[in-house]
């Protein structure tokens, strides 16, 4: 059994510094309008959940894993660096996932991170992703369309240099989990329109 993913970096010192790349990404994403009219949108469907998303967002499917790209993206894969967007997972992606010598099933009690080892920071492939705190900064129920509520959790994270373990950025991983529908939505880019898109979901 695996309690939490392992990270091979032990920070010797943590500097109070925020990466320009992270700040730039946040300012660009804040320009996305949550008010979406029909001609500017398209429908993305997954396991009965239908989301009306901006027409410019690109959907990349790989079985039970979906990457919805909202901006620039070199490699549309979950946890890939320099790929602005969010991820949508079905049960095969978060249930009994092999990790090290055991397996992982997501329950919402721990941050979603289904593999061991060092993971690049979302903003910079030369720095590494590190959990900022064992405790979530925000929890609760969030509406995902009529009659559906997700378990919402926000987790603090850091980006650290590989040599000195110095902090270069901080960010929040937001998770919406629908255990009955078996859907997990993960966002590390603070996608501004996402909350409204989920709130207005329809179901079929």
Short mmCIF file of C-alpha atoms in Angstrom, two decimals:
data_model
loop_
_atom_site.label_atom_id
_atom_site.label_comp_id
_atom_site.label_asym_id
_atom_site.label_seq_id
_atom_site.Cartn_x
_atom_site.Cartn_y
_atom_site.Cartn_z
CA UNK A 1 0.00 0.00 0.00
CA UNK A 2 1.18 3.45 -0.84
CA UNK A 3 0.57 6.37 1.45
CA UNK A 4 1.88 9.19 -0.77
CA UNK A 5 4.11 9.64 -3.76
CA UNK A 6 7.82 9.98 -3.15
CA UNK A 7 9.91 12.96 -4.20
CA UNK A 8 13.64 12.65 -4.43
CA UNK A 9 14.40 16.26 -3.49
CA UNK A 10 14.89 17.37 0.10
CA UNK A 11 14.81 21.19 0.23
CA UNK A 12 17.72 22.63 2.14
CA UNK A 13 16.31 26.12 2.08
CA UNK A 14 13.07 27.65 0.86
CA UNK A 15 13.23 31.17 -0.56
CA UNK A 16 10.22 33.50 -0.67
CA UNK A 17 10.14 33.94 -4.42
CA UNK A 18 7.42 33.62 -7.06
CA UNK A 19 8.32 32.68 -10.61
CA UNK A 20 7.55 35.25 -13.33
CA UNK A 21 6.33 32.35 -15.48
CA UNK A 22 3.68 31.44 -12.92
CA UNK A 23 2.57 35.05 -12.54
CA UNK A 24 2.40 35.47 -16.32
CA UNK A 25 0.36 32.30 -16.71
CA UNK A 26 -2.08 33.42 -14.02
CA UNK A 27 -2.59 36.84 -15.64
CA UNK A 28 -3.21 35.33 -19.06
CA UNK A 29 -5.68 32.80 -17.70
CA UNK A 30 -7.56 35.53 -15.83
CA UNK A 31 -8.49 36.97 -19.23
CA UNK A 32 -10.73 33.96 -19.94
CA UNK A 33 -14.33 35.11 -19.60
CA UNK A 34 -16.68 32.89 -17.58
CA UNK A 35 -19.67 34.18 -19.55
CA UNK A 36 -19.96 31.97 -22.62
CA UNK A 37 -22.42 32.51 -25.45
CA UNK A 38 -23.51 29.66 -27.75
CA UNK A 39 -21.56 30.64 -30.93
CA UNK A 40 -18.31 30.69 -28.93
CA UNK A 41 -18.71 27.28 -27.35
CA UNK A 42 -18.71 23.56 -28.02
CA UNK A 43 -19.80 20.58 -25.91
CA UNK A 44 -17.35 18.14 -24.35
CA UNK A 45 -18.96 14.94 -23.02
CA UNK A 46 -17.44 12.42 -20.61
CA UNK A 47 -19.22 9.59 -18.77
CA UNK A 48 -22.61 11.33 -19.07
CA UNK A 49 -21.27 14.76 -18.03
CA UNK A 50 -21.65 17.42 -20.72
CA UNK A 51 -19.57 20.58 -20.43
CA UNK A 52 -20.07 23.66 -22.59
CA UNK A 53 -16.52 24.92 -23.09
CA UNK A 54 -14.97 27.75 -25.15
CA UNK A 55 -14.54 26.80 -28.79
CA UNK A 56 -10.80 27.49 -28.57
CA UNK A 57 -10.18 24.84 -25.90
CA UNK A 58 -8.83 21.60 -27.37
CA UNK A 59 -9.82 18.16 -26.04
CA UNK A 60 -7.22 15.36 -26.14
CA UNK A 61 -8.60 11.93 -25.19
CA UNK A 62 -6.60 8.86 -24.22
CA UNK A 63 -8.98 6.25 -22.83
CA UNK A 64 -9.96 7.26 -19.30
CA UNK A 65 -7.63 10.27 -19.38
CA UNK A 66 -8.56 13.57 -21.03
CA UNK A 67 -6.50 16.73 -21.25
CA UNK A 68 -8.49 19.87 -22.05
CA UNK A 69 -5.96 22.41 -23.32
CA UNK A 70 -6.92 26.03 -22.65
CA UNK A 71 -3.76 27.77 -23.86
CA UNK A 72 -0.25 26.95 -25.06
CA UNK A 73 0.74 23.31 -24.74
CA UNK A 74 3.80 21.44 -26.01
CA UNK A 75 2.71 17.99 -24.86
CA UNK A 76 -0.97 17.38 -23.92
CA UNK A 77 -0.37 14.86 -21.15
CA UNK A 78 -1.40 14.94 -17.47
CA UNK A 79 1.40 16.43 -15.33
CA UNK A 80 3.31 17.52 -18.46
CA UNK A 81 5.07 20.88 -18.00
CA UNK A 82 4.17 23.96 -20.03
CA UNK A 83 0.69 22.70 -20.92
CA UNK A 84 -2.08 25.04 -19.83
CA UNK A 85 -5.32 23.22 -19.23
CA UNK A 86 -7.07 20.79 -16.92
CA UNK A 87 -7.49 17.02 -16.74
CA UNK A 88 -10.55 14.80 -16.58
CA UNK A 89 -10.14 11.22 -15.39
CA UNK A 90 -12.38 8.17 -15.35
CA UNK A 91 -12.11 5.25 -12.88
CA UNK A 92 -9.37 3.39 -14.78
CA UNK A 93 -7.09 6.39 -14.23
CA UNK A 94 -7.59 6.67 -10.45
CA UNK A 95 -8.62 3.20 -9.23
CA UNK A 96 -6.01 0.56 -8.28
CA UNK A 97 -3.30 2.41 -10.18
CA UNK A 98 0.06 0.58 -9.88
CA UNK A 99 2.54 2.73 -7.94
CA UNK A 100 5.92 1.38 -6.90
CA UNK A 101 5.29 -1.93 -5.19
CA UNK A 102 1.63 -1.23 -4.42
CA UNK A 103 -1.39 0.54 -5.85
CA UNK A 104 -3.30 3.76 -5.41
CA UNK A 105 -7.04 4.46 -5.44
CA UNK A 106 -8.08 8.09 -5.22
CA UNK A 107 -10.51 8.95 -2.42
CA UNK A 108 -10.02 12.70 -2.05
CA UNK A 109 -8.20 12.36 1.27
CA UNK A 110 -4.82 12.85 -0.40
CA UNK A 111 -3.75 14.87 -3.40
CA UNK A 112 -4.05 13.13 -6.76
CA UNK A 113 -0.58 12.12 -7.93
CA UNK A 114 -0.65 8.58 -9.36
CA UNK A 115 3.03 7.78 -9.67
CA UNK A 116 6.31 7.93 -7.78
CA UNK A 117 9.41 9.96 -8.39
CA UNK A 118 10.16 13.52 -9.40
CA UNK A 119 7.55 15.36 -11.47
CA UNK A 120 8.33 18.60 -13.35
CA UNK A 121 6.72 21.82 -12.18
CA UNK A 122 3.79 22.84 -14.43
CA UNK A 123 5.50 26.14 -15.26
CA UNK A 124 9.10 25.04 -15.71
CA UNK A 125 10.43 21.61 -16.70
CA UNK A 126 13.77 22.41 -15.03
CA UNK A 127 12.18 22.62 -11.57
CA UNK A 128 10.30 19.96 -9.62
CA UNK A 129 6.82 19.65 -8.16
CA UNK A 130 6.70 19.39 -4.37
CA UNK A 131 3.70 19.31 -1.99
CA UNK A 132 3.50 22.52 0.02
CA UNK A 133 1.42 21.11 2.89
CA UNK A 134 -0.14 17.84 3.97
CA UNK A 135 -3.45 19.64 4.60
CA UNK A 136 -5.83 21.00 1.98
CA UNK A 137 -6.41 24.75 1.98
CA UNK A 138 -10.05 24.42 0.94
CA UNK A 139 -12.65 21.63 0.99
CA UNK A 140 -16.39 21.35 0.42
CA UNK A 141 -19.11 20.41 -2.04
CA UNK A 142 -19.34 22.13 -5.42
CA UNK A 143 -22.17 21.93 -7.92
CA UNK A 144 -21.47 20.17 -11.21
CA UNK A 145 -24.77 20.61 -12.99
CA UNK A 146 -28.24 20.02 -11.60
CA UNK A 147 -28.43 17.19 -9.08
CA UNK A 148 -24.68 16.54 -8.96
CA UNK A 149 -22.17 17.76 -6.39
CA UNK A 150 -18.46 17.12 -6.36
CA UNK A 151 -16.12 16.76 -3.42
CA UNK A 152 -13.88 19.81 -3.91
CA UNK A 153 -10.35 19.98 -2.51
CA UNK A 154 -7.56 22.53 -3.04
CA UNK A 155 -3.98 21.48 -2.29
CA UNK A 156 -0.96 23.84 -1.95
CA UNK A 157 2.16 22.98 -3.97
CA UNK A 158 5.64 24.34 -4.61
CA UNK A 159 8.11 24.36 -7.47
CA UNK A 160 11.68 23.73 -6.28
CA UNK A 161 15.04 23.88 -8.02
CA UNK A 162 16.65 20.49 -8.47
CA UNK A 163 20.03 21.52 -7.10
CA UNK A 164 19.30 23.61 -4.00
CA UNK A 165 15.65 22.87 -3.30
CA UNK A 166 14.90 26.59 -3.58
CA UNK A 167 11.28 27.63 -4.14
CA UNK A 168 10.67 29.36 -7.45
CA UNK A 169 6.86 29.29 -7.54
CA UNK A 170 3.77 28.17 -5.66
CA UNK A 171 0.45 26.99 -7.02
CA UNK A 172 -2.77 25.25 -6.03
CA UNK A 173 -4.03 21.92 -7.34
CA UNK A 174 -7.83 22.01 -7.47
CA UNK A 175 -9.77 18.73 -7.56
CA UNK A 176 -13.47 18.02 -8.19
CA UNK A 177 -14.36 14.40 -7.44
CA UNK A 178 -17.71 12.78 -8.28
CA UNK A 179 -17.50 9.30 -6.68
CA UNK A 180 -20.88 8.09 -7.96
CA UNK A 181 -20.24 9.18 -11.55
CA UNK A 182 -16.59 8.11 -11.16
CA UNK A 183 -15.14 11.35 -12.54
CA UNK A 184 -12.15 13.32 -11.25
CA UNK A 185 -11.30 16.79 -12.57
CA UNK A 186 -7.88 18.27 -11.76
CA UNK A 187 -6.66 21.82 -12.45
CA UNK A 188 -3.22 23.25 -11.60
CA UNK A 189 -3.43 26.39 -13.78
CA UNK A 190 -6.19 28.20 -11.88
CA UNK A 191 -8.37 28.09 -14.99
CA UNK A 192 -10.75 30.94 -14.23
CA UNK A 193 -13.72 29.78 -16.32
CA UNK A 194 -13.61 26.18 -15.08
CA UNK A 195 -15.76 26.59 -11.97
CA UNK A 196 -18.58 28.17 -13.99
CA UNK A 197 -18.25 25.56 -16.75
CA UNK A 198 -18.66 22.78 -14.18
CA UNK A 199 -21.52 24.53 -12.41
CA UNK A 200 -23.44 24.72 -15.70
CA UNK A 201 -22.83 21.08 -16.67
CA UNK A 202 -25.69 18.97 -17.97
CA UNK A 203 -26.07 15.20 -17.62
CA UNK A 204 -27.29 12.54 -20.01
#
